[in-house]
PDB file of C-alpha atoms in Angstrom:
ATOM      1  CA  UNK A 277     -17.727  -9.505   9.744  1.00 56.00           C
ATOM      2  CA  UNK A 278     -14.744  -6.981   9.720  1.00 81.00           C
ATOM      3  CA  UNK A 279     -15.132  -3.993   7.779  1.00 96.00           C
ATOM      4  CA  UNK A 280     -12.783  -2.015   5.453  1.00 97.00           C
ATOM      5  CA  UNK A 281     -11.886   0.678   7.962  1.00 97.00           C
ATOM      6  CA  UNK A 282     -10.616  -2.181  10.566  1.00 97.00           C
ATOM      7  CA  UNK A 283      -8.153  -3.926   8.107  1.00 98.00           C
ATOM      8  CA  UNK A 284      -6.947  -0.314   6.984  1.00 98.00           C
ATOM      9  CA  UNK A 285      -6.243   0.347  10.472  1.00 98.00           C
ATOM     10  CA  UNK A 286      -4.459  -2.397  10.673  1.00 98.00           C
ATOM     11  CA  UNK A 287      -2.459  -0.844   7.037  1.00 98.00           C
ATOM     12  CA  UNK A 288      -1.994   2.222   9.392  1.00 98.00           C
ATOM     13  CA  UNK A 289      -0.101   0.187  11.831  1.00 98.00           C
ATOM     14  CA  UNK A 290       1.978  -1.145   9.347  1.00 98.00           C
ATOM     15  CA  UNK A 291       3.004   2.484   8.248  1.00 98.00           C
ATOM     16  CA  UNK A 292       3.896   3.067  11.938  1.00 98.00           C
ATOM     17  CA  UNK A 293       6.317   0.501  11.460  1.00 98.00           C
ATOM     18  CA  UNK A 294       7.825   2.238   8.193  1.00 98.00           C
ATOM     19  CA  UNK A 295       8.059   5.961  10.008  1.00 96.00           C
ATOM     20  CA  UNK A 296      10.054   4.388  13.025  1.00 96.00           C
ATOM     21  CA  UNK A 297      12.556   3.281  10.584  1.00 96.00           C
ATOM     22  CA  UNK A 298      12.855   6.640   8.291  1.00 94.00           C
ATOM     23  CA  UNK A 299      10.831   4.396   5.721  1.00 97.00           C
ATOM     24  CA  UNK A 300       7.822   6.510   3.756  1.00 97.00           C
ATOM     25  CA  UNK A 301       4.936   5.356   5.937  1.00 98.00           C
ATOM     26  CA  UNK A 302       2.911   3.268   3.528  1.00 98.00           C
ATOM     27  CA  UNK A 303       1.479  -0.014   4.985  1.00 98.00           C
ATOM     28  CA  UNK A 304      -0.184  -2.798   3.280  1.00 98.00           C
ATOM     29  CA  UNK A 305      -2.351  -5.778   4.862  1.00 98.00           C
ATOM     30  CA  UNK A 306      -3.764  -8.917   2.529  1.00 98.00           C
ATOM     31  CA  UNK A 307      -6.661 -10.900   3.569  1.00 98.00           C
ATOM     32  CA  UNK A 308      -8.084 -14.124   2.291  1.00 98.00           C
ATOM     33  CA  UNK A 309     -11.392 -15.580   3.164  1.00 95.00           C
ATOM     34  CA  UNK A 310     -11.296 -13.137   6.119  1.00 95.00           C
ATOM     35  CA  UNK A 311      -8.056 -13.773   7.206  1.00 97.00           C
ATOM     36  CA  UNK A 312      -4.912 -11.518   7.606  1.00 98.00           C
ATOM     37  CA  UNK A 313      -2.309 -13.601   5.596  1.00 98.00           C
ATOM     38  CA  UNK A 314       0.737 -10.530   4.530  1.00 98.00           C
ATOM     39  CA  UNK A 315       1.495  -7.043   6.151  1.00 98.00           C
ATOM     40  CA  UNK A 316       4.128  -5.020   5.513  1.00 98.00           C
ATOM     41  CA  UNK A 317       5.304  -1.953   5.025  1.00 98.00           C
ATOM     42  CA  UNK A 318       7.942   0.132   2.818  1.00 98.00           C
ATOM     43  CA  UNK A 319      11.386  -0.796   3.128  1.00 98.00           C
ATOM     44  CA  UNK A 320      13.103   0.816   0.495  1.00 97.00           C
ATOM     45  CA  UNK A 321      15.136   2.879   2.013  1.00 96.00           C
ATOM     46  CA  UNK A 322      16.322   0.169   4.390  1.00 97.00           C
ATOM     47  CA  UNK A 323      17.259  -2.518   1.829  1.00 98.00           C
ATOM     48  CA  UNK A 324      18.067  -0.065  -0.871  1.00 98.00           C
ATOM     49  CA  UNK A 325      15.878  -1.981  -2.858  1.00 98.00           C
ATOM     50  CA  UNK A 326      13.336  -0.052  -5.732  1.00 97.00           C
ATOM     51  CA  UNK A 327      10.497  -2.433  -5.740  1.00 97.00           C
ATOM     52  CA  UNK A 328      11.199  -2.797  -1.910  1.00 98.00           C
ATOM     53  CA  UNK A 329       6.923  -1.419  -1.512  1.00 98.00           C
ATOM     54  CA  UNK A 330       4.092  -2.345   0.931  1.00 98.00           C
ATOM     55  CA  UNK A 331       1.902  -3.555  -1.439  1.00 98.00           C
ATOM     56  CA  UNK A 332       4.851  -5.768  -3.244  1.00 98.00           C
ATOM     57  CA  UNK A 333       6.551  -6.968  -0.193  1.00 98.00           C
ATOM     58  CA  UNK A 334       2.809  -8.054   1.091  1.00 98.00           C
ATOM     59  CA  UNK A 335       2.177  -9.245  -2.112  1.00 98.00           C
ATOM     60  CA  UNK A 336       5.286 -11.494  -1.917  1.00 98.00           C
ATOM     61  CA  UNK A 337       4.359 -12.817   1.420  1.00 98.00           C
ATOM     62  CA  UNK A 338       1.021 -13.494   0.116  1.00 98.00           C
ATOM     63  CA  UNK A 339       2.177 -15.915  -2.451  1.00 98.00           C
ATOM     64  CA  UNK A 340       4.188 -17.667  -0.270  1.00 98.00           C
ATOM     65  CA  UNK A 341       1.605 -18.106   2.018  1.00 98.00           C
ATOM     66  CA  UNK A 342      -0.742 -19.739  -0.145  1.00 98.00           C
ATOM     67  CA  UNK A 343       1.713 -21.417  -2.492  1.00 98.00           C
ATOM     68  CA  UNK A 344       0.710 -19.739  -5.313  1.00 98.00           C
ATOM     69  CA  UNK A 345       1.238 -16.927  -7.007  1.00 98.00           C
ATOM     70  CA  UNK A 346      -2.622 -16.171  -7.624  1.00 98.00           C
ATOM     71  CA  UNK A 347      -4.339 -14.260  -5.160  1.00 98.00           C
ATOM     72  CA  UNK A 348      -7.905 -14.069  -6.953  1.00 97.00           C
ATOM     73  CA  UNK A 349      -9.785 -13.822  -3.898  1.00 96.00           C
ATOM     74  CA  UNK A 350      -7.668 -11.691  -2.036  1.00 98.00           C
ATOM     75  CA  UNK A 351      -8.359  -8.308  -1.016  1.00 98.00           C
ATOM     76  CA  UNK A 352      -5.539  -5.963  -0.509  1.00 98.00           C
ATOM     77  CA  UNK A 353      -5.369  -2.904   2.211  1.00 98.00           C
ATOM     78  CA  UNK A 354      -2.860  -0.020   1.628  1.00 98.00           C
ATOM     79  CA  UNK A 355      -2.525   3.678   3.188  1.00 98.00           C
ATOM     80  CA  UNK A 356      -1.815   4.844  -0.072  1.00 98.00           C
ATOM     81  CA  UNK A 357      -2.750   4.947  -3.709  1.00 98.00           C
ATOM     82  CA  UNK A 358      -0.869   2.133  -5.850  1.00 98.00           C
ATOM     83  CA  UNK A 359       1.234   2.919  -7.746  1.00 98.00           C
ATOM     84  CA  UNK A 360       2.315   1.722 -11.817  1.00 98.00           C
ATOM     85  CA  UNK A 361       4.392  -0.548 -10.572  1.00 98.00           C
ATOM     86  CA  UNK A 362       2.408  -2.096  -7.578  1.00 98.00           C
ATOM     87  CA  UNK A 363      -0.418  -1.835  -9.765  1.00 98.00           C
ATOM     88  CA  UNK A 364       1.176  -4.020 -12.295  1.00 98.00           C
ATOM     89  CA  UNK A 365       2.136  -6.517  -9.287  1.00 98.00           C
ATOM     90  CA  UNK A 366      -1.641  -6.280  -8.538  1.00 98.00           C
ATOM     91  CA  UNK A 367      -3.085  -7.073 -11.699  1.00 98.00           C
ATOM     92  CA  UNK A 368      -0.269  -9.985 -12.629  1.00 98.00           C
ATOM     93  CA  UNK A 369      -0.836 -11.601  -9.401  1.00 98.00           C
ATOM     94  CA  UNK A 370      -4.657 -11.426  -9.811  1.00 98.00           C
ATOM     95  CA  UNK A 371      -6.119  -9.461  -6.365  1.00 98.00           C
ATOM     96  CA  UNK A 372      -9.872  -9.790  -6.617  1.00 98.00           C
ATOM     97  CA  UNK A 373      -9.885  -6.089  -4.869  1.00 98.00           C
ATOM     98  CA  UNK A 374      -7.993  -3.314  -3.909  1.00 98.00           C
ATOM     99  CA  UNK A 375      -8.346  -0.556  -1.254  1.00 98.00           C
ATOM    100  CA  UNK A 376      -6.785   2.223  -0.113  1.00 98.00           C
ATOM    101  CA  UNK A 377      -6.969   5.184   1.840  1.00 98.00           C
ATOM    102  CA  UNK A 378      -4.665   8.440   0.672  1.00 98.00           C
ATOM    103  CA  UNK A 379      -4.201   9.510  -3.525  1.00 98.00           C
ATOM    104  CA  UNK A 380      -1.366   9.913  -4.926  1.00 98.00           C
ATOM    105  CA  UNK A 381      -1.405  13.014  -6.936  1.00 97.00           C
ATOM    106  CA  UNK A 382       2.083  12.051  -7.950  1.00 96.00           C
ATOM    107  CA  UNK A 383       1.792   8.229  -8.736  1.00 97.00           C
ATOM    108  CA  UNK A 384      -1.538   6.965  -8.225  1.00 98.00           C
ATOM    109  CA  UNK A 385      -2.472   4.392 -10.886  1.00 98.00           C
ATOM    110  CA  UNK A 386      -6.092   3.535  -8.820  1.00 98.00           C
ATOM    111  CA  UNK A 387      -8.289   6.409 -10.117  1.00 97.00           C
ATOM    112  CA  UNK A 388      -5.963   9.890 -10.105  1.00 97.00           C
ATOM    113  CA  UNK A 389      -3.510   9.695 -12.623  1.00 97.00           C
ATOM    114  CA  UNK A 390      -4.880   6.434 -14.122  1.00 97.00           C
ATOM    115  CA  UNK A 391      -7.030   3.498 -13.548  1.00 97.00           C
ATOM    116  CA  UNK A 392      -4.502   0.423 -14.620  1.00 98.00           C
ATOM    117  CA  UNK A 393      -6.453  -1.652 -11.802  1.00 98.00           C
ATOM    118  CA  UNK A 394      -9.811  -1.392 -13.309  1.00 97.00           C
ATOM    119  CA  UNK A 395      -8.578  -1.392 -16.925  1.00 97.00           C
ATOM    120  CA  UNK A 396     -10.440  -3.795 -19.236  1.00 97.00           C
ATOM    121  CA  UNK A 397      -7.681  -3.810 -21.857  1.00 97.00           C
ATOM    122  CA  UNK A 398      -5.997  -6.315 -19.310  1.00 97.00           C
ATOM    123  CA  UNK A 399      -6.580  -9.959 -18.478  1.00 96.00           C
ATOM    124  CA  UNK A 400      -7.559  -9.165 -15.051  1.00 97.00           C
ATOM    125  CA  UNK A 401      -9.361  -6.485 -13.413  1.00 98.00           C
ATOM    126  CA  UNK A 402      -9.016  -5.484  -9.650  1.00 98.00           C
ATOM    127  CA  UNK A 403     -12.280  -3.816  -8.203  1.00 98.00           C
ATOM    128  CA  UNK A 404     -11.055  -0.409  -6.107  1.00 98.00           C
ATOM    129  CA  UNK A 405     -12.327   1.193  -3.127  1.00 98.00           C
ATOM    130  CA  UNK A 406     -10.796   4.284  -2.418  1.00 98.00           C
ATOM    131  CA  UNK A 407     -10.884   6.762   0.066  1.00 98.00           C
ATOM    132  CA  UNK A 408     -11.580   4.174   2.967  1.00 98.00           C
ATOM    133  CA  UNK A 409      -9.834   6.957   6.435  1.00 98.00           C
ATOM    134  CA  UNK A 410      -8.107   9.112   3.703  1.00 98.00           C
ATOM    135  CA  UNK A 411      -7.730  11.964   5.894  1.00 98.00           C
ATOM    136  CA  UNK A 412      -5.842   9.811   8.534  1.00 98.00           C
ATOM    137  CA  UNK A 413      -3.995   8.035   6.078  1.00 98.00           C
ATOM    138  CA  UNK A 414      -2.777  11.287   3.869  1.00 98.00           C
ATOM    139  CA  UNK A 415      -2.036  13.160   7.610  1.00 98.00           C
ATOM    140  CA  UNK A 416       0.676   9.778   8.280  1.00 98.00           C
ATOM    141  CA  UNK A 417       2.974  11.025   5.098  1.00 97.00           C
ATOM    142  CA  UNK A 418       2.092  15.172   5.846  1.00 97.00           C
ATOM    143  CA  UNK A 419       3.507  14.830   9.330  1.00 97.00           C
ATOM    144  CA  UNK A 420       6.301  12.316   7.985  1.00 96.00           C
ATOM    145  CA  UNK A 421       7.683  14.624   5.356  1.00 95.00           C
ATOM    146  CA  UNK A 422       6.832  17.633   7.186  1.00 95.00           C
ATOM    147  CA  UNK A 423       9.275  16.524  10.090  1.00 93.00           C
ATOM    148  CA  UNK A 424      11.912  15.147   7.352  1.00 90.00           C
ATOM    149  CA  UNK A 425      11.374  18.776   5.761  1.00 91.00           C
ATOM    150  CA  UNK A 426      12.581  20.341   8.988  1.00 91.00           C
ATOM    151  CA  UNK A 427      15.203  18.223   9.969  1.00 87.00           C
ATOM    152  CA  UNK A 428      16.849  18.902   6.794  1.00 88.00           C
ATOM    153  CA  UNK A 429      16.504  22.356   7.396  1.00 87.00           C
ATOM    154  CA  UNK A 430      17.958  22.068  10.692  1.00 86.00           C
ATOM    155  CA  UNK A 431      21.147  20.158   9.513  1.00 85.00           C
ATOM    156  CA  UNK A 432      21.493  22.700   6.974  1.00 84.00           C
ATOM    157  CA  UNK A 433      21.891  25.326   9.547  1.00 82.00           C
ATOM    158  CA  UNK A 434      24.448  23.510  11.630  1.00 71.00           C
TER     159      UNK A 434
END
């Protein structure tokens, strides 16, 4: 049986993706009944899109998959934290569990700024695992922004 720390590797990879485009490195996997059915990773930037996310562009792909938009035994794998909006995605679409690697001091809706996966006020809870290789996970978007930091810095000087 694969563990969480192989499917999050496989998140990771997905994040590669992202940071060869310019994309935020966040990656997201979905398995069902052990098997990989949706990866992705952010494409905002690229399609100038808002909700363009990991999570709700592997969500998506999910759904499509299956033919349904109910995903109550799905488990979903992402670098980072959800946030309100992919957390809303999660709980409306009904992922069985959720779990991640880096917080997001800034937008995290799994445990840091919130819990809306876990809340009982809604029809469906998600159960979250966090922390699952945070430190390699957070050091994807430190190096990312750090080198988007400097380049910006660099332009400015020419």
């Amino acid at each position: 049986m694969k563990n969480d720390e192989f499917y999050m590797r496989l998140a990771l990879a997905e994040a590669r993706k992202a940071g060869e485009l310019g994309e935020v490195p966040i990656g997201a996997v979905i398995v069902y009944e052990g098997e990989v059915i949706s990866s992705a990773f952010n494409l905002r930037e690229t399609t100038q899109k808002a909700a363009a996310h990991a999570e709700m562009l592997a969500i998506e792909q999910a759904c499509e998959k299956l033919g349904t938009w109910r995903l109550e035994k799905a488990e979903l794998y992402v670098t980072l934290e959800p946030c309100p909006m992919c957390s809303g995605a999660i709980i409306l679409s009904r992922v069985a569990r959720v779990v991640y690697g880096a917080k997001d001091p800034k937008a995290g809706c799994a445990g840091t700024l919130m819990n809306l996966l876990e809340d009982s006020r809604f029809n469906h809870q998600s159960q979250v695992v966090s922390g699952v290789l945070a430190q390699e996970c957070g050091q994807i978007l430190t190096d990312f922004f750090r080198e988007l930091r400097r380049r910006k810095k660099a332009e400015k000087k020419a």
